[in-house]
Coordinates of C-alpha atoms in Angstrom, one line a residue:
Chain A
M9 CA -4.8 -12.7 48.2
N10 CA -2.0 -14.5 46.3
E11 CA -3.1 -17.8 47.2
E12 CA -2.6 -20.6 44.6
K13 CA -5.4 -22.9 43.9
N14 CA -5.3 -26.2 42.1
P15 CA -6.3 -25.0 38.6
G16 CA -8.2 -28.3 38.3
I17 CA -10.8 -27.3 40.8
P18 CA -13.9 -25.5 39.0
A19 CA -16.1 -23.0 40.6
I20 CA -15.8 -22.9 44.4
P21 CA -18.8 -21.8 46.3
E22 CA -17.9 -18.4 47.8
E23 CA -19.2 -19.3 51.4
D24 CA -16.5 -22.3 51.4
L25 CA -13.8 -20.0 50.9
P26 CA -11.7 -18.9 54.1
D27 CA -12.3 -15.3 55.2
S28 CA -8.9 -14.2 54.4
I29 CA -9.6 -14.1 50.6
H30 CA -12.0 -11.3 50.9
I31 CA -14.1 -12.1 48.0
R32 CA -16.1 -9.0 48.4
D33 CA -13.1 -7.0 47.6
F34 CA -12.4 -8.8 44.5
P35 CA -15.6 -8.7 42.3
A36 CA -15.0 -9.4 38.7
E37 CA -15.9 -7.0 35.7
L38 CA -18.9 -7.9 34.0
A39 CA -20.5 -7.2 30.8
T40 CA -24.4 -6.4 30.8
A41 CA -25.6 -9.8 29.6
G42 CA -25.9 -13.2 31.8
I43 CA -26.1 -12.0 35.2
E44 CA -26.4 -14.7 37.8
P45 CA -28.8 -13.6 40.4
E46 CA -26.7 -14.6 43.5
E47 CA -23.9 -12.4 42.4
E48 CA -26.1 -9.5 41.8
P49 CA -24.7 -6.8 44.2
E50 CA -20.9 -7.3 43.2
I51 CA -21.9 -7.5 39.5
L52 CA -23.5 -4.1 39.8
A53 CA -20.4 -2.7 41.5
R54 CA -18.3 -4.0 38.7
R55 CA -20.7 -2.8 36.0
D56 CA -20.6 0.7 37.7
L57 CA -16.8 1.0 37.6
N58 CA -17.0 -0.4 34.0
Q59 CA -19.5 2.3 33.1
V60 CA -17.5 5.1 34.9
I61 CA -14.3 4.2 33.1
H62 CA -16.1 3.6 29.9
S63 CA -17.8 7.0 29.8
M64 CA -14.5 8.8 30.9
L65 CA -12.8 7.2 27.9
T66 CA -15.4 7.9 25.5
V67 CA -15.8 11.6 26.6
G68 CA -12.0 11.9 26.7
L69 CA -11.6 10.4 23.1
V70 CA -14.5 12.2 21.6
T71 CA -13.2 15.8 22.9
T72 CA -9.6 14.9 21.9
T73 CA -10.6 13.9 18.4
V74 CA -12.9 16.9 17.8
V75 CA -10.3 19.3 19.1
L76 CA -7.7 17.7 17.1
L77 CA -9.6 17.6 13.8
L78 CA -10.7 21.3 14.5
G79 CA -7.0 22.3 14.9
F80 CA -6.0 20.3 11.8
A81 CA -8.7 21.8 9.8
L82 CA -8.0 25.3 10.7
S83 CA -4.2 24.8 9.9
I84 CA -5.3 23.7 6.5
I85 CA -7.5 26.6 6.0
Y86 CA -4.8 29.1 7.3
R87 CA -2.2 27.2 5.3
Q88 CA -0.2 26.9 8.5
P89 CA 2.2 24.0 8.6
L90 CA 2.1 21.7 11.7
A91 CA 4.5 23.1 14.4
E92 CA 7.8 21.3 15.1
K93 CA 7.5 22.2 18.7
A94 CA 4.4 22.2 21.0
S95 CA 4.0 25.5 23.0
G96 CA 4.0 25.7 26.7
F97 CA 0.9 25.5 28.9
S98 CA 0.7 29.3 29.3
E99 CA 0.5 30.0 25.6
I100 CA -2.6 27.7 24.9
L101 CA -5.5 29.7 26.3
P102 CA -4.6 33.0 24.7
G103 CA -4.0 31.0 21.6
L104 CA -7.4 29.4 21.6
R105 CA -8.9 33.0 21.8
R106 CA -7.1 34.0 18.9
G107 CA -8.3 31.0 17.0
D108 CA -4.7 29.9 16.5
P109 CA -4.8 26.3 15.0
E110 CA -1.5 25.4 16.7
S111 CA -3.2 26.0 20.2
F112 CA -6.2 23.7 19.2
L113 CA -3.7 21.0 18.3
D114 CA -1.6 21.4 21.6
L115 CA -4.8 21.3 23.7
G116 CA -5.8 18.2 21.8
L117 CA -2.5 16.6 22.5
L118 CA -2.6 17.4 26.2
L119 CA -6.3 16.2 26.4
L120 CA -5.1 12.8 25.0
I121 CA -2.2 12.5 27.4
A122 CA -4.5 13.4 30.3
T123 CA -7.0 10.6 29.4
P124 CA -5.4 7.8 31.0
I125 CA -4.8 9.7 34.2
L126 CA -8.4 10.8 34.4
R127 CA -9.4 7.2 34.0
V128 CA -7.4 6.1 37.1
I129 CA -8.9 9.3 39.0
G130 CA -12.2 8.2 38.0
S131 CA -11.6 4.7 39.3
L132 CA -10.4 6.2 42.5
I133 CA -13.6 8.1 42.9
E134 CA -15.8 5.2 42.1
F135 CA -13.8 3.0 44.7
I136 CA -14.3 5.6 47.3
S137 CA -18.0 6.0 46.8
K138 CA -18.3 2.2 47.0
R139 CA -16.3 2.3 50.3
N140 CA -13.9 -0.3 48.7
W141 CA -11.0 0.7 50.7
R142 CA -8.6 -1.7 49.6
Y143 CA -8.7 -0.6 46.1
T144 CA -8.9 3.0 47.1
Y145 CA -5.6 2.3 48.7
I146 CA -4.3 0.5 45.7
T147 CA -5.5 3.2 43.2
S148 CA -3.9 6.1 45.3
L149 CA -0.6 4.2 45.5
V150 CA -0.6 4.2 41.7
L151 CA -1.3 7.7 41.4
L152 CA 1.4 8.4 44.1
V153 CA 4.0 6.7 42.2
L154 CA 2.9 8.6 39.0
A155 CA 3.2 11.8 40.7
L156 CA 6.6 11.0 42.1
S157 CA 8.0 9.8 38.8
M158 CA 6.5 12.9 37.2
M159 CA 8.5 15.1 39.8
L160 CA 11.6 13.1 39.2
G161 CA 11.3 13.1 35.4
K162 CA 11.0 17.0 35.6
G163 CA 14.3 17.5 37.5
Chain B
M25 CA 1.7 16.9 3.0
V26 CA 2.9 13.6 1.7
T27 CA 4.8 13.1 4.8
I28 CA 1.7 13.8 6.9
L29 CA -0.2 11.2 5.0
L30 CA 2.6 8.8 5.4
I31 CA 2.8 9.2 9.1
L32 CA -1.0 8.8 9.2
A33 CA -0.8 5.6 7.5
I34 CA 2.1 4.3 9.8
G35 CA -0.1 5.4 12.8
L36 CA -3.1 3.6 11.4
V37 CA -1.0 0.2 11.1
V38 CA 0.8 0.7 14.4
G39 CA -2.5 1.5 16.2
G40 CA -4.2 -1.4 14.6
V41 CA -1.4 -4.1 15.6
G42 CA -1.1 -2.4 19.0
A43 CA -4.9 -2.4 19.8
M44 CA -5.1 -6.1 18.7
M45 CA -2.1 -7.4 20.5
G46 CA -2.3 -5.2 23.8
I47 CA 1.0 -3.5 23.0
G48 CA 1.7 0.2 22.5
G49 CA 3.6 -0.2 19.4
G50 CA 6.4 2.2 20.2
I51 CA 8.9 -0.5 19.5
L52 CA 7.6 -0.6 16.0
L53 CA 7.2 3.3 15.5
I54 CA 10.5 4.5 17.0
P55 CA 12.7 2.5 14.5
I56 CA 10.5 3.7 11.7
L57 CA 10.8 7.4 12.5
T58 CA 14.5 7.4 13.3
A59 CA 15.7 5.2 10.5
F60 CA 13.4 6.1 7.8
L61 CA 12.2 9.7 8.6
G62 CA 15.4 10.7 10.3
V63 CA 13.7 11.9 13.4
P64 CA 15.9 12.5 16.6
I65 CA 15.4 9.8 19.2
K66 CA 14.0 11.9 21.8
T67 CA 11.2 13.3 19.4
A68 CA 10.8 9.8 18.2
I69 CA 10.1 8.6 21.7
G70 CA 7.8 11.6 22.4
T71 CA 5.7 10.6 19.4
S72 CA 5.6 7.1 20.3
I73 CA 4.3 8.0 23.8
V74 CA 1.4 9.8 22.1
C75 CA 1.0 6.8 19.9
V76 CA 0.8 4.4 23.0
I77 CA -1.7 6.8 24.8
A78 CA -3.9 6.9 21.8
T79 CA -3.9 3.1 21.3
S80 CA -4.7 2.6 25.0
C81 CA -7.5 5.0 25.1
A82 CA -9.2 4.1 21.6
A83 CA -8.7 0.4 22.4
G84 CA -9.6 0.7 25.8
A85 CA -13.1 2.1 25.2
V86 CA -13.9 -0.9 23.2
Y87 CA -12.5 -3.4 25.5
V88 CA -14.0 -1.8 28.7
G89 CA -17.3 -1.5 27.0
R90 CA -17.3 -5.4 26.4
G91 CA -16.1 -5.9 30.0
M92 CA -12.9 -7.6 28.9
T93 CA -10.5 -5.4 30.9
H94 CA -9.7 -6.6 34.5
N95 CA -9.4 -3.0 35.9
R96 CA -8.7 -4.3 39.4
L97 CA -6.0 -6.7 38.3
A98 CA -4.6 -3.8 36.1
M99 CA -4.4 -1.5 39.1
I100 CA -2.7 -4.0 41.3
L101 CA -0.1 -4.9 38.7
E102 CA 0.4 -1.1 37.9
V103 CA 1.7 -0.5 41.5
A104 CA 4.4 -3.1 40.7
T105 CA 5.1 -1.8 37.1
T106 CA 5.3 1.9 38.0
A107 CA 7.5 1.2 41.0
G108 CA 9.8 -1.0 38.7
A109 CA 9.9 1.7 36.0
L110 CA 10.8 4.4 38.8
A111 CA 13.5 2.0 40.1
G112 CA 14.9 1.5 36.5
G113 CA 16.4 4.8 36.9
V114 CA 18.4 3.7 39.8
T115 CA 19.5 0.4 38.2
A116 CA 20.4 2.2 35.0
V117 CA 23.8 3.2 36.6
L118 CA 24.5 -0.5 37.4
I119 CA 23.8 -2.3 34.1
S120 CA 24.8 -1.5 30.7
P121 CA 21.9 -0.8 28.3
R122 CA 23.7 -3.2 25.9
L123 CA 23.5 -6.2 28.4
L124 CA 20.0 -5.5 29.2
A125 CA 19.0 -5.5 25.6
L126 CA 20.7 -8.7 25.1
L127 CA 19.0 -10.2 28.3
F128 CA 15.7 -8.8 27.2
A129 CA 16.0 -10.3 23.8
C130 CA 16.8 -13.7 25.4
I131 CA 13.6 -13.5 27.6
L132 CA 11.4 -12.7 24.8
I133 CA 12.9 -15.7 22.7
Y134 CA 12.1 -18.0 25.7
V135 CA 8.7 -16.6 26.0
A136 CA 8.0 -17.3 22.3
F137 CA 9.3 -20.8 22.7
I138 CA 7.1 -21.4 26.0
M139 CA 4.0 -20.2 23.9
H140 CA 4.9 -22.5 21.1
R141 CA 5.1 -25.6 23.5
L142 CA 1.7 -24.9 24.8
P143 CA -1.3 -27.1 24.0
K144 CA -3.1 -25.8 20.9
E145 CA -6.3 -25.0 22.7
E146 CA -6.0 -22.7 25.7
R147 CA -6.5 -24.4 29.1
P148 CA -10.1 -23.8 30.2
P149 CA -9.8 -20.7 32.6
V150 CA -11.1 -21.5 36.1
R151 CA -12.2 -19.7 39.2
T152 CA -9.5 -19.3 41.9
G153 CA -11.2 -17.4 44.3
A154 CA -8.7 -14.6 43.9
L155 CA -10.1 -11.5 41.7
D156 CA -12.5 -13.8 40.0
T157 CA -14.0 -12.2 36.7
S158 CA -15.8 -13.0 33.6
Y159 CA -16.2 -11.5 30.1
I160 CA -18.1 -12.5 27.0
D161 CA -15.9 -14.0 24.3
P162 CA -16.7 -11.7 21.1
R163 CA -16.0 -14.8 19.0
T164 CA -17.8 -17.5 20.6
G165 CA -20.4 -15.4 22.5
G166 CA -20.0 -17.7 25.5
R167 CA -19.2 -16.3 29.0
V168 CA -15.6 -16.9 30.1
T169 CA -15.0 -17.0 33.8
Y170 CA -11.5 -17.0 35.4
G171 CA -9.5 -16.4 38.4
I172 CA -6.2 -15.1 39.1
R173 CA -3.1 -17.4 40.1
R174 CA 0.2 -16.6 41.4
L175 CA -0.6 -13.0 41.9
G176 CA 2.7 -12.5 44.0
M177 CA 4.8 -13.9 41.3
G178 CA 2.9 -11.9 38.8
M179 CA 3.9 -8.7 40.7
G180 CA 7.3 -9.5 41.0
A181 CA 7.6 -10.2 37.5
S182 CA 5.6 -6.9 36.5
F183 CA 8.3 -5.1 38.6
L184 CA 11.0 -6.5 36.7
A185 CA 9.1 -5.8 33.5
G186 CA 8.5 -2.2 34.6
N187 CA 12.3 -1.9 35.5
V188 CA 13.3 -3.1 32.0
S189 CA 10.7 -1.1 30.1
G190 CA 12.0 2.1 32.2
L191 CA 15.6 1.5 31.2
L192 CA 15.0 0.7 27.6
G193 CA 12.4 3.2 27.1
I194 CA 9.5 0.9 25.9
G195 CA 6.1 0.5 27.1
G196 CA 6.4 -3.1 28.1
G197 CA 2.9 -4.5 26.8
I198 CA 5.0 -7.2 25.0
I199 CA 6.1 -8.6 28.4
K200 CA 2.9 -7.8 30.3
V201 CA 0.7 -10.0 28.1
P202 CA 2.8 -13.2 28.6
I203 CA 3.0 -12.6 32.4
M204 CA -0.7 -12.3 32.8
N205 CA -1.4 -15.2 30.3
L206 CA 1.3 -17.7 31.1
M207 CA 1.9 -16.8 34.6
M208 CA -1.3 -15.7 36.2
G209 CA -3.7 -17.8 34.2
V210 CA -5.5 -14.9 32.4
P211 CA -7.0 -15.7 29.1
L212 CA -5.2 -14.2 26.1
R213 CA -7.9 -11.7 25.2
A214 CA -8.4 -10.6 28.7
A215 CA -4.6 -10.3 29.0
I216 CA -4.5 -8.2 26.0
A217 CA -7.1 -5.9 27.0
T218 CA -5.8 -5.6 30.5
S219 CA -2.2 -4.8 29.2
N220 CA -3.7 -2.2 26.9
F221 CA -5.2 -0.3 29.9
M222 CA -1.9 -0.5 31.9
I223 CA 0.5 0.9 29.1
G224 CA -1.6 4.1 28.6
I225 CA -1.3 5.0 32.4
T226 CA 2.6 4.4 32.2
A227 CA 2.9 6.3 29.0
A228 CA 0.8 9.3 30.3
T229 CA 3.3 9.8 33.0
S230 CA 6.2 10.2 30.4
G231 CA 3.9 12.1 28.1
I232 CA 3.5 15.0 30.4
I233 CA 7.3 14.9 31.0
Y234 CA 8.0 14.8 27.2
Y235 CA 5.4 17.4 26.5
M236 CA 7.0 19.8 29.0
S237 CA 10.5 19.2 27.8
G238 CA 9.3 19.9 24.1
F239 CA 9.9 16.7 22.8
V240 CA 6.4 16.2 21.5
S241 CA 6.4 17.6 18.1
P242 CA 2.9 18.3 16.8
K243 CA 4.0 17.8 13.2
L244 CA 4.8 14.1 14.0
A245 CA 2.3 13.5 16.9
I246 CA -0.8 14.7 15.3
P247 CA -0.8 12.5 12.3
T248 CA 0.3 9.7 14.3
A249 CA -2.5 10.2 17.0
L250 CA -5.1 10.4 14.3
G251 CA -3.9 7.5 12.4
V252 CA -3.8 5.6 15.7
L253 CA -7.2 6.5 16.7
A254 CA -8.7 5.2 13.6
G255 CA -6.3 2.3 13.5
A256 CA -7.2 1.0 16.9
Q257 CA -11.0 0.9 16.3
I258 CA -10.2 -1.4 13.4
G259 CA -7.6 -3.5 15.5
T260 CA -10.1 -4.3 18.2
R261 CA -12.7 -5.4 15.9
V262 CA -10.4 -7.5 13.9
G263 CA -8.8 -8.9 17.0
G264 CA -12.2 -9.9 18.5
R265 CA -12.8 -12.3 15.4
I266 CA -9.6 -13.9 15.4
R267 CA -9.3 -17.3 17.2
S268 CA -7.3 -17.3 20.3
Q269 CA -4.9 -19.8 18.9
R270 CA -4.2 -17.7 15.9
L271 CA -3.9 -14.5 18.2
R272 CA -1.2 -16.5 20.0
Q273 CA 0.8 -17.4 16.9
I274 CA 0.7 -13.6 15.9
F275 CA 2.0 -12.8 19.3
Q276 CA 4.8 -15.2 18.9
L277 CA 5.9 -13.6 15.7
L278 CA 5.9 -10.2 17.3
L279 CA 8.0 -11.6 20.1
L280 CA 10.6 -13.0 17.7
A281 CA 10.5 -9.7 15.9
F282 CA 11.1 -7.6 18.9
A283 CA 13.9 -9.9 20.0
T284 CA 15.7 -9.4 16.6
M285 CA 15.3 -5.6 17.1
M286 CA 16.7 -5.9 20.4
L287 CA 19.5 -7.9 19.2
V288 CA 20.4 -5.5 16.5
Q289 CA 20.1 -2.6 19.0
A290 CA 22.5 -4.3 21.3
W291 CA 25.0 -5.0 18.3
M292 CA 25.0 -1.4 17.1
K293 CA 25.4 0.4 20.6

């Protein structure tokens, strides 16, 4: 997959490529417009991946922003200055029930931090559902290294 | 209240520049927080991590929507980068951070020089048969199709970049963009969008560690995050309208600015 080609060569027809390149595994991302008919199945797969990631990011962003702004507004209403330190995981849920602005802000921060990881998990699910095993493997590897560095960082 | 507004404004600017150039902006934010606001370094890094994540998510939503992020390439390179960052902890014992900062500054200056020597117009991107993809250029409205060159070399370089960023505590977008653009033949806009994706993943990992260790201060992180979320929206839109050539010039300036900061850091340590 790391074969270097002469950059002067323009588009190579897919059927002329050696099997080892696995063009099917390497579809490109595409925007909605201007789809060439012969590429359709791959483009649809790419578009699906883009849509999954896009909707995950949008949901993550909107939720984060709403929770953060809510917490921010509450802390202004209650005249409570922003905390120096974030509270632990266990204190957030009870704090939310009490309507503690601090807990809303901490939850917002955690949601924000979790969004990129959710994006990777979303891609993983999408690759599995498309039976794209090469990328399922690569994405799992990324998650594994992330988990490993998180464990090492804790200790 | 004044401090909050100030931090909000800083977040707005850092998020805007970061989203436009595919970098997290930690290297901008950390010196501002430590030098001007007297924030302890660990808390400053914690705040900057939140800033990087916010930039990555907010810019990512726009770039992915436009189809400019190369999700597959990002995932492949992310393996190398995260492994490199992990290995950084091992290498840290062997190399002095001062020497490393010095070396890093030299690399940045070298990259800026290479970018300066490039022909004015970007070489037209070509399909290579490996990871071919395309996107719609937001400025011209035309479809740009390109493939990846030298994937192996790019992965090696990403490993080293991850290593350095793990050691120096920076996101590494400043080095990911040139690797993709100059080495692997990714058009600058796509390289920026893809780098934006990657820095978020790396930062999220350290983000959780920093949060659990109590180094994420809501007092600083909340206004920064809100500022960045707004700034990144502006940055992606402005960046889409700028010509690639101008984008490259701004990136060169950033490289030189970072190199200077690294040299100062190496000097002061």
